[in-house]
Amino acid sequence: MADAKTERRCAGGVAYTLTRRRVRNLNLRVRADGTVSASAPPRVPASAVDAFVAGRAAWVRQAQARAAEHARRDAAAQPLLPDKTRALAHMTALCRAYYPQFAASCPGGAFPRIAVRDMRTRWGSCSLRTGTLAFSRRLCTLPPAAQEYVVVHEFCHFAHPDHSPAFWAAVAAVLPDYKARRKLLR
C-alpha cells in the first residue's frame, strides 16, 4: 500500500516492525522467518501498540519457536526433495497418464499446463482461467497413491470448480478408494 508508513520498534523484549495502514484493529504477525510485524490504524498511539505487543510477548516467543522448528524440519527434508526440473517431469508424466480420462473437461480439450511450485499449504491447485494444474514439489516425496489422488482431484476441478457432491462423485468414479488415498496426505 503506497500510503503505509513503517518503523522499527521494541516492546516487552520483542523487536517488531510497525506499519501504519487503514485497518480497523491492531494486528500482530510472526512470519516464517521469525520476524514480527504489527499493523495499526494511523490514529492509534505508538504507546498503545507497544503495550499490545508487550502483552503478547509470550505468544510471540512461542510462535517464533514454532517457526524455527518448521524451518529446521524443512531444511532437514530439503535434500529429499527433487529439483524442480525432475519434479516437473514426474508430475507431467503422471498427468499425461490420467489426461485421456479428463480431456473432455480440460479447457479447449487441450492438455493443461503443468507447474511445480514450493507450496506450503496445498498439494495442488487448478486454474480454470489459465488451464494450469500446479503441484507442490513436496508431493513427489509422497507415495504414488497419494500423488495420483492429487492429480485426479485437480483434474476434476476443470469440470467441477468446487467441492460439491458432483465433484466428489467425479473423483470416486476414477479412484473409488480416494478417501484412503487422501489420508496419505496427512
PDB file of C-alpha atoms in Angstrom:
ATOM      1  CA  MET A   1       0.000   0.000   0.000  1.00  0.00           C
ATOM      2  CA  ALA A   2       1.525   3.307  -1.058  1.00  0.00           C
ATOM      3  CA  ASP A   3       0.366   5.292   1.969  1.00  0.00           C
ATOM      4  CA  ALA A   4       1.626   2.775   4.597  1.00  0.00           C
ATOM      5  CA  LYS A   5       4.297   4.085   6.963  1.00  0.00           C
ATOM      6  CA  THR A   6       6.731   1.674   8.606  1.00  0.00           C
ATOM      7  CA  GLU A   7       9.012   1.949  11.638  1.00  0.00           C
ATOM      8  CA  ARG A   8      11.118  -0.448  13.733  1.00  0.00           C
ATOM      9  CA  ARG A   9      10.140  -0.672  17.414  1.00  0.00           C
ATOM     10  CA  CYS A  10      10.743  -2.810  20.501  1.00  0.00           C
ATOM     11  CA  ALA A  11       8.312  -3.612  23.318  1.00  0.00           C
ATOM     12  CA  GLY A  12       8.336  -6.287  26.005  1.00  0.00           C
ATOM     13  CA  GLY A  13      11.591  -7.642  24.621  1.00  0.00           C
ATOM     14  CA  VAL A  14      10.029  -8.090  21.166  1.00  0.00           C
ATOM     15  CA  ALA A  15      11.589  -6.279  18.214  1.00  0.00           C
ATOM     16  CA  TYR A  16       8.947  -5.615  15.592  1.00  0.00           C
ATOM     17  CA  THR A  17       8.074  -3.572  12.538  1.00  0.00           C
ATOM     18  CA  LEU A  18       5.073  -1.280  12.938  1.00  0.00           C
ATOM     19  CA  THR A  19       3.159  -0.468   9.777  1.00  0.00           C
ATOM     20  CA  ARG A  20       0.516   2.226   9.794  1.00  0.00           C
ATOM     21  CA  ARG A  21      -2.308   1.490   7.372  1.00  0.00           C
ATOM     22  CA  ARG A  22      -6.030   1.639   7.008  1.00  0.00           C
ATOM     23  CA  VAL A  23      -7.019  -1.283   9.223  1.00  0.00           C
ATOM     24  CA  ARG A  24      -9.711  -1.492  11.886  1.00  0.00           C
ATOM     25  CA  ASN A  25      -7.771  -3.417  14.518  1.00  0.00           C
ATOM     26  CA  LEU A  26      -4.261  -3.882  15.788  1.00  0.00           C
ATOM     27  CA  ASN A  27      -2.741  -6.947  14.109  1.00  0.00           C
ATOM     28  CA  LEU A  28       0.309  -8.916  15.172  1.00  0.00           C
ATOM     29  CA  ARG A  29       2.043 -11.469  12.945  1.00  0.00           C
ATOM     30  CA  VAL A  30       5.077 -13.710  13.293  1.00  0.00           C
ATOM     31  CA  ARG A  31       6.428 -14.567   9.848  1.00  0.00           C
ATOM     32  CA  ALA A  32       8.012 -17.861   8.814  1.00  0.00           C
ATOM     33  CA  ASP A  33      11.492 -16.346   9.267  1.00  0.00           C
ATOM     34  CA  GLY A  34      10.640 -15.368  12.873  1.00  0.00           C
ATOM     35  CA  THR A  35      10.356 -11.628  12.270  1.00  0.00           C
ATOM     36  CA  VAL A  36       7.470  -9.838  13.932  1.00  0.00           C
ATOM     37  CA  SER A  37       5.232  -7.218  12.382  1.00  0.00           C
ATOM     38  CA  ALA A  38       2.312  -5.215  13.675  1.00  0.00           C
ATOM     39  CA  SER A  39      -0.160  -3.139  11.744  1.00  0.00           C
ATOM     40  CA  ALA A  40      -2.245  -0.405  13.290  1.00  0.00           C
ATOM     41  CA  PRO A  41      -4.559   2.401  12.215  1.00  0.00           C
ATOM     42  CA  PRO A  42      -2.768   5.762  11.845  1.00  0.00           C
ATOM     43  CA  ARG A  43      -4.529   7.296  14.865  1.00  0.00           C
ATOM     44  CA  VAL A  44      -3.585   4.626  17.419  1.00  0.00           C
ATOM     45  CA  PRO A  45      -0.700   5.913  19.576  1.00  0.00           C
ATOM     46  CA  ALA A  46       2.591   4.031  19.335  1.00  0.00           C
ATOM     47  CA  SER A  47       2.461   3.504  23.116  1.00  0.00           C
ATOM     48  CA  ALA A  48      -0.809   1.571  22.691  1.00  0.00           C
ATOM     49  CA  VAL A  49       0.780  -0.628  20.014  1.00  0.00           C
ATOM     50  CA  ASP A  50       3.817  -1.196  22.260  1.00  0.00           C
ATOM     51  CA  ALA A  51       1.505  -2.267  25.120  1.00  0.00           C
ATOM     52  CA  PHE A  52      -0.371  -4.585  22.729  1.00  0.00           C
ATOM     53  CA  VAL A  53       2.874  -6.234  21.592  1.00  0.00           C
ATOM     54  CA  ALA A  54       4.311  -6.447  25.126  1.00  0.00           C
ATOM     55  CA  GLY A  55       1.121  -8.109  26.341  1.00  0.00           C
ATOM     56  CA  ARG A  56       1.569 -10.817  23.729  1.00  0.00           C
ATOM     57  CA  ALA A  57       5.326 -11.327  24.148  1.00  0.00           C
ATOM     58  CA  ALA A  58       4.933 -14.913  25.411  1.00  0.00           C
ATOM     59  CA  TRP A  59       2.766 -15.800  22.391  1.00  0.00           C
ATOM     60  CA  VAL A  60       5.338 -14.181  20.073  1.00  0.00           C
ATOM     61  CA  ARG A  61       8.173 -16.248  21.569  1.00  0.00           C
ATOM     62  CA  GLN A  62       6.123 -19.456  21.171  1.00  0.00           C
ATOM     63  CA  ALA A  63       5.300 -18.573  17.559  1.00  0.00           C
ATOM     64  CA  GLN A  64       8.968 -17.810  16.852  1.00  0.00           C
ATOM     65  CA  ALA A  65       9.955 -21.178  18.344  1.00  0.00           C
ATOM     66  CA  ARG A  66       7.383 -22.926  16.117  1.00  0.00           C
ATOM     67  CA  ALA A  67       8.679 -21.033  13.075  1.00  0.00           C
ATOM     68  CA  ALA A  68      12.259 -22.029  13.905  1.00  0.00           C
ATOM     69  CA  GLU A  69      11.205 -25.677  14.288  1.00  0.00           C
ATOM     70  CA  HIS A  70       9.382 -25.573  10.939  1.00  0.00           C
ATOM     71  CA  ALA A  71      12.460 -24.055   9.301  1.00  0.00           C
ATOM     72  CA  ARG A  72      14.700 -26.711  10.866  1.00  0.00           C
ATOM     73  CA  ARG A  73      12.391 -29.508   9.678  1.00  0.00           C
ATOM     74  CA  ASP A  74      12.151 -28.025   6.201  1.00  0.00           C
ATOM     75  CA  ALA A  75      15.931 -27.705   5.974  1.00  0.00           C
ATOM     76  CA  ALA A  76      16.359 -31.328   7.079  1.00  0.00           C
ATOM     77  CA  ALA A  77      13.813 -32.505   4.494  1.00  0.00           C
ATOM     78  CA  GLN A  78      15.190 -30.347   1.679  1.00  0.00           C
ATOM     79  CA  PRO A  79      17.689 -32.944   0.366  1.00  0.00           C
ATOM     80  CA  LEU A  80      14.790 -35.378  -0.076  1.00  0.00           C
ATOM     81  CA  LEU A  81      13.010 -33.058  -2.499  1.00  0.00           C
ATOM     82  CA  PRO A  82      13.730 -33.492  -6.189  1.00  0.00           C
ATOM     83  CA  ASP A  83      14.847 -30.392  -8.055  1.00  0.00           C
ATOM     84  CA  LYS A  84      12.091 -28.510  -9.870  1.00  0.00           C
ATOM     85  CA  THR A  85      13.034 -29.882 -13.303  1.00  0.00           C
ATOM     86  CA  ARG A  86      12.742 -33.506 -12.148  1.00  0.00           C
ATOM     87  CA  ALA A  87       9.590 -32.794 -10.164  1.00  0.00           C
ATOM     88  CA  LEU A  88       8.008 -31.124 -13.206  1.00  0.00           C
ATOM     89  CA  ALA A  89       8.914 -34.052 -15.455  1.00  0.00           C
ATOM     90  CA  HIS A  90       7.493 -36.512 -12.920  1.00  0.00           C
ATOM     91  CA  MET A  91       4.216 -34.626 -12.422  1.00  0.00           C
ATOM     92  CA  THR A  92       3.810 -34.055 -16.171  1.00  0.00           C
ATOM     93  CA  ALA A  93       4.185 -37.789 -16.828  1.00  0.00           C
ATOM     94  CA  LEU A  94       1.648 -38.577 -14.116  1.00  0.00           C
ATOM     95  CA  CYS A  95      -0.797 -36.040 -15.556  1.00  0.00           C
ATOM     96  CA  ARG A  96      -0.338 -37.453 -19.077  1.00  0.00           C
ATOM     97  CA  ALA A  97      -1.340 -40.878 -17.751  1.00  0.00           C
ATOM     98  CA  TYR A  98      -4.652 -39.506 -16.441  1.00  0.00           C
ATOM     99  CA  TYR A  99      -5.301 -36.907 -19.160  1.00  0.00           C
ATOM    100  CA  PRO A 100      -7.299 -39.199 -21.519  1.00  0.00           C
ATOM    101  CA  GLN A 101      -9.971 -39.611 -18.822  1.00  0.00           C
ATOM    102  CA  PHE A 102     -10.297 -35.830 -18.419  1.00  0.00           C
ATOM    103  CA  ALA A 103      -9.625 -34.479 -21.939  1.00  0.00           C
ATOM    104  CA  ALA A 104     -13.267 -33.513 -22.475  1.00  0.00           C
ATOM    105  CA  SER A 105     -13.337 -31.361 -19.321  1.00  0.00           C
ATOM    106  CA  CYS A 106      -9.967 -29.637 -19.871  1.00  0.00           C
ATOM    107  CA  PRO A 107     -10.174 -26.071 -21.225  1.00  0.00           C
ATOM    108  CA  GLY A 108     -10.302 -26.391 -25.011  1.00  0.00           C
ATOM    109  CA  GLY A 109      -9.737 -30.139 -24.665  1.00  0.00           C
ATOM    110  CA  ALA A 110      -6.008 -29.418 -24.534  1.00  0.00           C
ATOM    111  CA  PHE A 111      -3.502 -30.966 -22.163  1.00  0.00           C
ATOM    112  CA  PRO A 112      -3.183 -28.479 -19.288  1.00  0.00           C
ATOM    113  CA  ARG A 113      -0.062 -26.514 -18.485  1.00  0.00           C
ATOM    114  CA  ILE A 114       1.696 -28.248 -15.572  1.00  0.00           C
ATOM    115  CA  ALA A 115       3.642 -26.304 -12.955  1.00  0.00           C
ATOM    116  CA  VAL A 116       5.595 -27.317  -9.865  1.00  0.00           C
ATOM    117  CA  ARG A 117       5.959 -24.838  -7.028  1.00  0.00           C
ATOM    118  CA  ASP A 118       7.220 -24.753  -3.465  1.00  0.00           C
ATOM    119  CA  MET A 119       3.739 -24.571  -1.946  1.00  0.00           C
ATOM    120  CA  ARG A 120       3.482 -24.880   1.824  1.00  0.00           C
ATOM    121  CA  THR A 121      -0.261 -25.065   2.388  1.00  0.00           C
ATOM    122  CA  ARG A 122      -1.528 -27.010  -0.641  1.00  0.00           C
ATOM    123  CA  TRP A 123      -0.643 -30.159  -2.507  1.00  0.00           C
ATOM    124  CA  GLY A 124      -2.067 -28.846  -5.758  1.00  0.00           C
ATOM    125  CA  SER A 125      -4.208 -26.217  -7.415  1.00  0.00           C
ATOM    126  CA  CYS A 126      -6.229 -25.821 -10.588  1.00  0.00           C
ATOM    127  CA  SER A 127      -6.619 -22.575 -12.507  1.00  0.00           C
ATOM    128  CA  LEU A 128      -9.599 -22.638 -14.842  1.00  0.00           C
ATOM    129  CA  ARG A 129      -8.626 -19.240 -16.245  1.00  0.00           C
ATOM    130  CA  THR A 130      -5.162 -20.311 -17.425  1.00  0.00           C
ATOM    131  CA  GLY A 131      -5.780 -24.053 -17.758  1.00  0.00           C
ATOM    132  CA  THR A 132      -2.934 -24.796 -15.358  1.00  0.00           C
ATOM    133  CA  LEU A 133      -2.512 -27.572 -12.839  1.00  0.00           C
ATOM    134  CA  ALA A 134       0.113 -26.696 -10.227  1.00  0.00           C
ATOM    135  CA  PHE A 135       1.573 -29.145  -7.749  1.00  0.00           C
ATOM    136  CA  SER A 136       3.715 -28.848  -4.655  1.00  0.00           C
ATOM    137  CA  ARG A 137       7.234 -30.125  -5.139  1.00  0.00           C
ATOM    138  CA  ARG A 138       6.814 -31.931  -1.801  1.00  0.00           C
ATOM    139  CA  LEU A 139       4.116 -34.095  -3.418  1.00  0.00           C
ATOM    140  CA  CYS A 140       6.865 -36.008  -5.253  1.00  0.00           C
ATOM    141  CA  THR A 141       8.081 -37.411  -1.915  1.00  0.00           C
ATOM    142  CA  LEU A 142       4.722 -38.999  -1.067  1.00  0.00           C
ATOM    143  CA  PRO A 143       3.527 -42.493  -2.030  1.00  0.00           C
ATOM    144  CA  PRO A 144       2.335 -42.879  -5.647  1.00  0.00           C
ATOM    145  CA  ALA A 145      -1.252 -43.456  -4.475  1.00  0.00           C
ATOM    146  CA  ALA A 146      -1.273 -40.016  -2.820  1.00  0.00           C
ATOM    147  CA  GLN A 147       0.254 -38.382  -5.909  1.00  0.00           C
ATOM    148  CA  GLU A 148      -2.380 -39.966  -8.147  1.00  0.00           C
ATOM    149  CA  TYR A 149      -5.146 -38.758  -5.827  1.00  0.00           C
ATOM    150  CA  VAL A 150      -3.949 -35.139  -6.027  1.00  0.00           C
ATOM    151  CA  VAL A 151      -3.653 -35.318  -9.829  1.00  0.00           C
ATOM    152  CA  VAL A 152      -7.184 -36.726 -10.193  1.00  0.00           C
ATOM    153  CA  HIS A 153      -8.513 -34.233  -7.635  1.00  0.00           C
ATOM    154  CA  GLU A 154      -7.104 -31.275  -9.586  1.00  0.00           C
ATOM    155  CA  PHE A 155      -8.244 -32.630 -12.978  1.00  0.00           C
ATOM    156  CA  CYS A 156     -11.795 -32.981 -11.571  1.00  0.00           C
ATOM    157  CA  HIS A 157     -11.778 -29.254 -10.774  1.00  0.00           C
ATOM    158  CA  PHE A 158     -11.883 -28.480 -14.502  1.00  0.00           C
ATOM    159  CA  ALA A 159     -15.412 -29.942 -14.592  1.00  0.00           C
ATOM    160  CA  HIS A 160     -16.402 -29.038 -11.017  1.00  0.00           C
ATOM    161  CA  PRO A 161     -14.612 -25.934  -9.656  1.00  0.00           C
ATOM    162  CA  ASP A 162     -15.911 -26.588  -6.134  1.00  0.00           C
ATOM    163  CA  HIS A 163     -16.065 -29.460  -3.660  1.00  0.00           C
ATOM    164  CA  SER A 164     -19.724 -30.265  -4.326  1.00  0.00           C
ATOM    165  CA  PRO A 165     -21.159 -33.797  -4.190  1.00  0.00           C
ATOM    166  CA  ALA A 166     -20.799 -33.903  -8.003  1.00  0.00           C
ATOM    167  CA  PHE A 167     -17.072 -33.148  -7.634  1.00  0.00           C
ATOM    168  CA  TRP A 168     -16.555 -35.979  -5.134  1.00  0.00           C
ATOM    169  CA  ALA A 169     -18.596 -38.329  -7.355  1.00  0.00           C
ATOM    170  CA  ALA A 170     -16.248 -37.494 -10.250  1.00  0.00           C
ATOM    171  CA  VAL A 171     -13.207 -38.245  -8.065  1.00  0.00           C
ATOM    172  CA  ALA A 172     -14.784 -41.518  -6.881  1.00  0.00           C
ATOM    173  CA  ALA A 173     -15.558 -42.555 -10.461  1.00  0.00           C
ATOM    174  CA  VAL A 174     -11.811 -42.552 -11.221  1.00  0.00           C
ATOM    175  CA  LEU A 175     -10.480 -43.513  -7.776  1.00  0.00           C
ATOM    176  CA  PRO A 176     -13.063 -45.442  -5.737  1.00  0.00           C
ATOM    177  CA  ASP A 177     -10.539 -45.613  -2.866  1.00  0.00           C
ATOM    178  CA  TYR A 178      -9.872 -41.852  -2.879  1.00  0.00           C
ATOM    179  CA  LYS A 179     -10.656 -41.478   0.858  1.00  0.00           C
ATOM    180  CA  ALA A 180      -7.868 -43.871   1.806  1.00  0.00           C
ATOM    181  CA  ARG A 181      -5.515 -42.150  -0.631  1.00  0.00           C
ATOM    182  CA  ARG A 182      -6.412 -38.729   0.792  1.00  0.00           C
ATOM    183  CA  LYS A 183      -5.404 -39.935   4.267  1.00  0.00           C
ATOM    184  CA  LEU A 184      -1.864 -40.451   2.953  1.00  0.00           C
ATOM    185  CA  LEU A 185      -1.551 -36.669   2.588  1.00  0.00           C
ATOM    186  CA  ARG A 186      -1.900 -36.065   6.325  1.00  0.00           C
TER     187      ARG A 186
END
